[in-house]
DNA sequence: CTTTAGTTAGACCAATTAGTCTAGTTTTAT
DNA sequence: ATAAAACTAGACTAATTGGTCTAACTAAAG
């Protein structure tokens, strides 16, 4: 601790952006350093390696940001369907998300086969989402809002379909296409409505 | 031409596998060379660079393979729905596809932001699939099999949802999960049936 | 003040990487 | 058989990369 930690913060911010845009191998440390305006010595004081830096980006920046973004919690006055609807619709509204795709996803695709630590860190994130999403769906069944169905399957469907859309979005998507995509998912879900 | 081209073929095969498993940056030329059992001189005789080699892999291996795999053409005795059904179901059956994800996709995620040539080559592939898929859907409408609907949107939905499933599949999927995923898509499509 | 831990600074190093070069070998055409 | 082209071979090069090292600066604590 002490002093200010401003270098550490700058490094995490710069590394996040670089890795988001160009991936792990596409982001040279020198470039991250330059963007952050921080010398090499500082970086290796705060982080033991490039890998450690990017792993810190995942844990301290990306995962929390996604947690906040996908607020898979039912608000008090909200039905389960409304909660899912809000969440799914939310995805297509986020500009950088639609433009650059999911930041975790890009890292995962590039790194999960090369490094076990990345594999773990990243898969943990997705597993969390599915669990939470499923919880909302289950609560809808408990409330008698939905008939009984395989919520695990459906949660996975929502996540994978949305991620597919997100990840292909740089080449395909307009925000209108996103709306339609969300609509398809919700249409399916509404079939389970009692 | 001349002689046999066996080195070129070996190089394409080895490069495909390496890049499929470890991505572009994860595959050192030396490793590809070793796997192929071909010396460096041969490689640089046949290909001007690593990039040219991998681009050739995309054009001569991956895209044709996908073309063949996603046979988006209606057989004579087949309804449009059956054609889509066959195609979508087909995805979850392919072992390496389910295990490693879509080979084009991985390259795209890693390289499209770094290199324009990759960007073009890869996006061309996806655009083709959507066009073909759409053609099948349109023919279904023409035949009076489906009511009229936005086939472009739906084609994109099928592609993005399937790719999302494929790409997350290394961390998520069982083949049963894949079946269910296909079922969801077909369920949606069947709503347009006349 | 002075000490000490924390942090900055960037020149330097080692390793890895893609890519070159030239000498040789094989194939094909004449 | 011989010449020309195609291809093989791998040691070597140049550049980029992540990572190290030591000197200096800064901030609080005694």
XYZ file of C-alpha atoms (C1' of nucleotides) in Angstrom:
448
model
C 0.000 0.000 0.000
C 1.272 3.428 1.028
C 1.848 6.366 -1.214
C -0.911 6.190 -3.778
C -0.974 3.098 -5.972
C -1.734 5.362 -8.893
C 0.740 3.511 -11.097
C -0.926 0.230 -10.369
C -4.301 1.634 -11.293
C -2.979 3.203 -14.464
C -1.401 -0.096 -15.430
C -4.582 -2.060 -14.888
C -6.597 0.454 -16.884
C -4.159 0.575 -19.763
C -3.662 -3.175 -19.823
C -7.390 -3.740 -19.832
C -7.912 -1.519 -22.851
C -4.984 -2.922 -24.774
C -5.878 -6.525 -24.128
C -9.505 -5.816 -24.861
C -8.655 -4.356 -28.229
C -5.712 -6.462 -29.332
C -5.684 -9.560 -27.178
C -2.886 -10.878 -24.987
C -0.241 -11.455 -27.604
C -1.312 -8.384 -29.518
C -0.486 -6.216 -26.552
C 3.228 -5.738 -25.990
C 4.201 -4.726 -22.491
C 6.034 -1.755 -23.955
C 2.800 -0.520 -25.452
C 0.843 -0.993 -22.266
C 3.570 0.846 -20.406
C 3.492 3.703 -22.872
C -0.297 3.978 -22.719
C -0.195 3.906 -18.954
C 2.634 6.430 -18.860
C 4.420 4.252 -16.367
C 7.995 2.985 -16.598
C 8.898 -0.658 -16.715
C 10.391 -0.712 -13.270
C 7.092 0.276 -11.733
C 5.249 -2.416 -13.539
C 7.571 -5.140 -12.367
C 7.390 -3.725 -8.905
C 3.617 -4.080 -8.808
C 3.305 -7.212 -10.933
C 5.648 -10.133 -11.195
C 5.060 -10.604 -14.932
C 2.937 -9.619 -17.878
C 0.777 -12.627 -17.200
C 0.264 -11.547 -13.596
C -0.754 -8.109 -14.792
C -3.340 -9.414 -17.223
C -4.615 -11.932 -14.709
C -5.082 -9.031 -12.311
C -6.986 -7.225 -15.046
C -9.318 -10.197 -15.323
C -9.891 -10.508 -11.604
C -9.982 -6.856 -10.631
C -11.444 -5.249 -13.722
C -13.249 -7.560 -16.107
C -15.018 -9.940 -13.746
C -16.291 -7.192 -11.422
C -17.424 -5.129 -14.408
C -19.363 -8.087 -15.770
C -20.783 -8.787 -12.356
C -22.083 -5.291 -12.217
C -23.311 -5.335 -15.780
C -25.188 -8.591 -15.623
C -27.207 -7.876 -12.605
C -28.939 -11.219 -12.519
C -30.848 -10.435 -9.391
C -34.569 -9.985 -9.308
C -35.621 -6.618 -8.098
C -38.430 -6.678 -5.546
C -41.236 -5.704 -7.875
C -39.921 -7.756 -10.791
C -41.101 -11.047 -12.211
C -38.472 -13.599 -13.223
C -39.345 -13.008 -16.845
C -38.907 -9.276 -16.490
C -35.543 -9.825 -14.852
C -34.316 -11.988 -17.707
C -35.808 -9.577 -20.204
C -34.047 -6.623 -18.642
C -30.761 -8.482 -18.524
C -30.868 -9.837 -22.053
C -31.951 -6.523 -23.529
C -29.250 -4.793 -21.554
C -26.514 -6.554 -23.491
C -27.273 -4.952 -26.822
C -27.293 -1.468 -25.383
C -23.703 -1.413 -24.193
C -21.627 0.297 -26.891
C -18.138 -1.087 -26.290
C -19.596 -4.520 -25.683
C -21.344 -4.505 -29.038
C -18.376 -2.950 -30.785
C -15.561 -5.042 -29.375
C -17.314 -8.115 -28.069
C -16.994 -9.640 -24.638
C -13.597 -8.873 -23.096
C -13.457 -12.085 -21.142
C -14.362 -14.109 -24.136
C -11.545 -12.826 -26.285
C -9.015 -13.642 -23.615
C -10.555 -17.023 -23.124
C -10.403 -17.992 -26.749
C -6.830 -16.855 -27.067
C -5.406 -18.041 -23.792
C -7.383 -20.912 -22.334
C -5.577 -23.484 -24.445
C -2.181 -21.979 -23.664
C -2.314 -21.332 -19.971
C -4.094 -23.069 -17.169
C -4.340 -20.033 -14.940
C -6.212 -18.093 -17.591
C -8.405 -21.072 -18.220
C -9.432 -21.226 -14.603
C -9.928 -17.522 -14.069
C -12.053 -17.129 -17.133
C -14.213 -20.205 -16.870
C -15.018 -19.315 -13.324
C -16.617 -16.145 -14.653
C -18.936 -17.930 -17.043
C -19.881 -20.587 -14.580
C -20.969 -17.853 -12.213
C -23.280 -16.310 -14.759
C -24.978 -19.544 -15.547
C -25.517 -20.272 -11.879
C -27.062 -16.892 -11.276
C -29.195 -16.983 -14.353
C -30.440 -20.379 -13.407
C -31.321 -19.150 -9.963
C -33.590 -16.520 -11.455
C -35.264 -19.068 -13.710
C -35.736 -21.456 -10.816
C -37.294 -18.757 -8.719
C -39.728 -18.151 -11.559
C -40.755 -21.779 -11.425
C -41.079 -21.665 -7.640
C -43.311 -18.628 -7.928
C -45.566 -20.454 -10.352
C -44.643 -17.993 -13.044
C -43.136 -20.676 -15.266
C -43.989 -24.299 -15.711
C -41.204 -26.680 -14.825
C -38.379 -26.964 -17.346
C -34.641 -27.622 -17.509
C -33.286 -24.320 -16.274
C -29.673 -25.365 -16.592
C -30.075 -25.980 -20.300
C -31.927 -22.774 -20.805
C -29.446 -20.729 -18.797
C -26.658 -22.140 -20.925
C -28.643 -21.341 -24.016
C -29.065 -17.717 -23.015
C -25.399 -17.312 -22.187
C -24.000 -19.066 -25.241
C -26.428 -17.492 -27.686
C -25.775 -14.028 -26.310
C -22.042 -14.512 -26.313
C -22.132 -15.746 -29.833
C -23.964 -12.651 -30.862
C -21.572 -10.462 -28.927
C -18.485 -12.068 -30.277
C -19.582 -12.042 -33.862
C -20.983 -8.594 -33.388
C -17.937 -6.664 -34.572
C -18.530 -8.121 -38.003
C -22.288 -8.455 -38.002
C -24.313 -6.553 -35.604
C -26.252 -3.438 -35.585
C -28.035 -2.609 -32.368
C -31.306 -3.439 -34.092
C -30.024 -6.926 -34.840
C -29.293 -7.214 -31.170
C -32.823 -6.331 -30.250
C -34.124 -9.063 -32.473
C -31.667 -11.517 -31.012
C -32.905 -10.733 -27.513
C -36.449 -11.067 -28.741
C -35.821 -14.598 -29.987
C -34.528 -15.684 -26.622
C -37.430 -14.095 -24.781
C -39.875 -15.625 -27.193
C -38.542 -19.035 -26.278
C -38.700 -18.310 -22.595
C -42.261 -17.053 -22.792
C -43.307 -20.491 -23.984
C -42.684 -21.718 -20.466
C -44.961 -19.122 -18.985
C -47.902 -20.579 -17.145
C 3.428 -27.418 -59.276
C 5.763 -30.151 -60.371
C 7.270 -32.787 -58.116
C 4.600 -33.506 -55.587
C 3.689 -30.603 -53.329
C 3.807 -32.984 -50.436
C 5.653 -30.464 -48.287
C 3.056 -27.842 -48.966
C 0.288 -30.224 -47.967
C 2.114 -31.302 -44.827
C 2.633 -27.676 -43.908
C -1.018 -26.786 -44.358
C -2.114 -29.783 -42.331
C 0.302 -29.155 -39.498
C -0.366 -25.427 -39.449
C -4.085 -26.057 -39.353
C -3.836 -28.310 -36.345
C -1.436 -26.064 -34.480
C -3.407 -22.922 -35.088
C -6.633 -24.709 -34.269
C -5.309 -25.831 -30.940
C -3.131 -22.917 -29.891
C -4.075 -19.939 -32.020
C -1.868 -17.864 -34.261
C 0.542 -16.493 -31.698
C 0.481 -19.720 -29.786
C 1.877 -21.561 -32.788
C 5.540 -20.895 -33.429
C 6.695 -21.586 -36.957
C 9.389 -23.839 -35.566
C 6.715 -25.978 -33.971
C 4.639 -26.131 -37.113
C 7.760 -27.074 -39.047
C 8.610 -29.787 -36.592
C 5.091 -31.201 -36.661
C 5.087 -31.112 -40.436
C 8.553 -32.652 -40.615
C 9.505 -30.031 -43.132
C 12.519 -27.712 -43.003
C 12.266 -23.963 -42.901
C 13.577 -23.463 -46.385
C 10.692 -25.429 -47.826
C 8.168 -23.428 -45.950
C 9.532 -20.136 -47.162
C 9.700 -21.542 -50.627
C 5.993 -22.345 -50.618
C 4.792 -19.461 -48.471
C 6.153 -15.967 -48.244
C 5.537 -15.716 -44.511
C 3.881 -17.298 -41.511
C 0.912 -15.079 -42.126
C 0.660 -16.275 -45.721
C 0.772 -19.859 -44.511
C -2.021 -19.407 -42.020
C -4.069 -17.409 -44.501
C -3.689 -20.309 -46.902
C -4.865 -22.617 -44.129
C -7.991 -20.508 -43.800
C -8.702 -20.415 -47.502
C -7.685 -23.913 -48.487
C -8.510 -25.874 -45.384
C -10.881 -24.231 -42.948
C -13.332 -22.543 -45.279
C -13.735 -25.550 -47.580
C -14.105 -27.833 -44.596
C -16.825 -25.640 -43.207
C -18.439 -25.432 -46.591
C -18.598 -29.145 -46.725
C -19.695 -29.477 -43.147
C -22.484 -26.946 -43.262
C -24.180 -28.267 -46.258
C -26.825 -25.567 -46.424
C -28.387 -26.920 -49.533
C -31.752 -28.502 -49.629
C -31.719 -32.034 -50.818
C -34.423 -32.856 -53.345
C -36.805 -34.612 -51.012
C -36.180 -32.264 -48.129
C -38.298 -29.475 -46.710
C -36.575 -26.234 -45.709
C -37.227 -27.058 -42.083
C -35.680 -30.470 -42.423
C -32.649 -28.935 -44.068
C -32.136 -26.481 -41.221
C -32.795 -29.230 -38.720
C -30.240 -31.495 -40.280
C -27.671 -28.736 -40.404
C -28.182 -27.471 -36.878
C -28.209 -30.969 -35.410
C -25.101 -31.787 -37.357
C -23.032 -29.267 -35.443
C -23.244 -31.028 -32.112
C -22.185 -34.348 -33.549
C -18.754 -33.300 -34.749
C -16.245 -34.286 -32.063
C -13.350 -31.900 -32.721
C -15.793 -29.078 -33.305
C -17.427 -29.598 -29.933
C -14.105 -30.164 -28.218
C -12.069 -27.322 -29.654
C -14.700 -24.923 -30.938
C -14.923 -23.379 -34.372
C -11.487 -23.052 -35.949
C -12.377 -19.972 -37.890
C -13.803 -18.341 -34.865
C -10.675 -18.670 -32.807
C -8.582 -17.118 -35.506
C -11.094 -14.367 -35.944
C -11.179 -13.416 -32.308
C -7.425 -13.390 -32.072
C -6.495 -11.812 -35.368
C -9.285 -9.682 -36.778
C -8.322 -6.681 -34.701
C -4.664 -7.079 -35.544
C -4.626 -7.746 -39.234
C -6.905 -6.639 -42.010
C -6.256 -9.620 -44.233
C -7.376 -12.031 -41.566
C -10.345 -9.871 -40.871
C -11.454 -10.060 -44.480
C -10.780 -13.735 -45.026
C -12.602 -14.774 -41.904
C -15.603 -12.500 -42.162
C -16.120 -13.610 -45.693
C -16.617 -17.108 -44.370
C -19.348 -16.129 -41.947
C -21.082 -13.882 -44.429
C -21.291 -16.827 -46.799
C -22.975 -19.010 -44.229
C -25.565 -16.430 -43.440
C -26.336 -15.914 -47.108
C -26.783 -19.618 -47.699
C -28.801 -20.183 -44.598
C -31.013 -17.322 -45.561
C -31.496 -18.767 -48.988
C -32.848 -21.969 -47.493
C -35.201 -20.048 -45.229
C -36.390 -17.916 -48.134
C -37.060 -20.971 -50.225
C -39.177 -22.293 -47.385
C -41.275 -19.143 -47.510
C -41.549 -19.370 -51.288
C -42.762 -22.937 -50.992
C -45.444 -21.873 -48.572
C -43.791 -23.936 -45.873
C -43.178 -20.902 -43.650
C -45.088 -17.728 -43.215
C -43.170 -14.602 -44.120
C -40.556 -13.466 -41.594
C -37.199 -11.697 -41.442
C -34.906 -14.429 -42.680
C -31.776 -12.323 -42.377
C -32.330 -11.851 -38.663
C -33.123 -15.475 -38.158
C -30.142 -16.663 -40.163
C -27.893 -14.458 -38.049
C -29.532 -15.825 -34.960
C -28.840 -19.401 -35.951
C -25.223 -18.666 -36.789
C -24.425 -16.549 -33.736
C -26.239 -18.805 -31.305
C -24.561 -21.909 -32.701
C -21.164 -20.313 -32.707
C -21.601 -19.138 -29.179
C -22.396 -22.646 -28.138
C -19.477 -24.033 -30.067
C -17.004 -21.559 -28.725
C -18.030 -21.926 -25.135
C -18.320 -25.631 -25.589
C -14.806 -26.512 -24.489
C -15.739 -25.261 -21.045
C -19.410 -26.139 -20.944
C -20.837 -28.639 -23.237
C -21.772 -32.167 -23.196
C -23.202 -33.469 -26.430
C -26.611 -33.677 -24.793
C -26.438 -29.964 -24.073
C -25.816 -29.493 -27.741
C -28.913 -31.396 -28.661
C -31.002 -29.187 -26.454
C -29.416 -26.106 -27.947
C -30.359 -27.227 -31.442
C -33.827 -27.983 -30.184
C -34.292 -24.435 -28.951
C -33.406 -23.012 -32.319
C -35.695 -25.415 -34.160
C -38.479 -24.691 -31.729
C -38.251 -21.043 -32.656
C -38.193 -21.785 -36.324
C -41.208 -24.074 -36.111
C -43.234 -21.121 -34.917
C -43.040 -19.764 -38.453
C -44.406 -22.944 -39.919
C -47.651 -22.455 -41.758
C 17.196 15.343 10.286
C 17.782 10.502 9.253
C 16.514 6.032 8.361
C 13.942 2.785 5.889
C 10.597 0.889 2.976
C 8.237 1.798 -1.112
C 8.415 3.344 -5.654
C 10.241 5.194 -9.933
C 13.445 5.110 -13.756
C 15.134 3.244 -17.899
C 19.375 1.174 -19.692
C 20.421 -3.439 -20.237
C 19.936 -8.612 -20.929
C 18.423 -13.178 -22.591
C 15.322 -15.647 -25.134
C 12.349 -16.347 -28.683
C 10.605 -15.303 -32.974
C 9.945 -14.675 -37.863
C 12.553 -14.454 -41.715
C 17.116 -14.789 -44.892
C 20.753 -16.893 -47.396
C 23.332 -19.973 -50.009
C 24.678 -24.551 -50.978
C 22.930 -28.731 -52.254
C 19.493 -32.194 -54.099
C 15.819 -33.786 -56.876
C 12.720 -33.479 -60.689
C 11.384 -32.302 -65.249
C 12.113 -30.945 -69.997
C 14.992 -30.997 -73.932
C 22.724 -36.844 -70.717
C 22.360 -32.287 -69.494
C 20.457 -28.049 -68.344
C 17.073 -25.579 -65.884
C 13.801 -25.251 -62.669
C 11.745 -26.622 -58.436
C 12.517 -27.754 -53.987
C 15.125 -29.038 -49.693
C 18.231 -28.069 -45.958
C 19.391 -25.763 -41.862
C 22.788 -22.495 -40.056
C 22.440 -17.764 -39.498
C 20.373 -12.966 -38.798
C 17.595 -9.136 -37.115
C 14.125 -7.655 -34.486
C 11.008 -7.900 -30.938
C 9.731 -9.653 -26.722
C 9.403 -10.252 -21.695
C 12.137 -9.633 -17.900
C 16.378 -7.930 -14.787
C 19.236 -4.749 -12.434
C 20.910 -0.951 -9.950
C 20.679 3.827 -8.927
C 17.906 7.396 -7.510
C 13.875 9.573 -5.668
C 9.932 9.990 -2.375
C 7.336 9.499 1.788
C 6.319 8.626 6.025
C 8.172 6.959 10.915
C 11.424 7.523 14.715
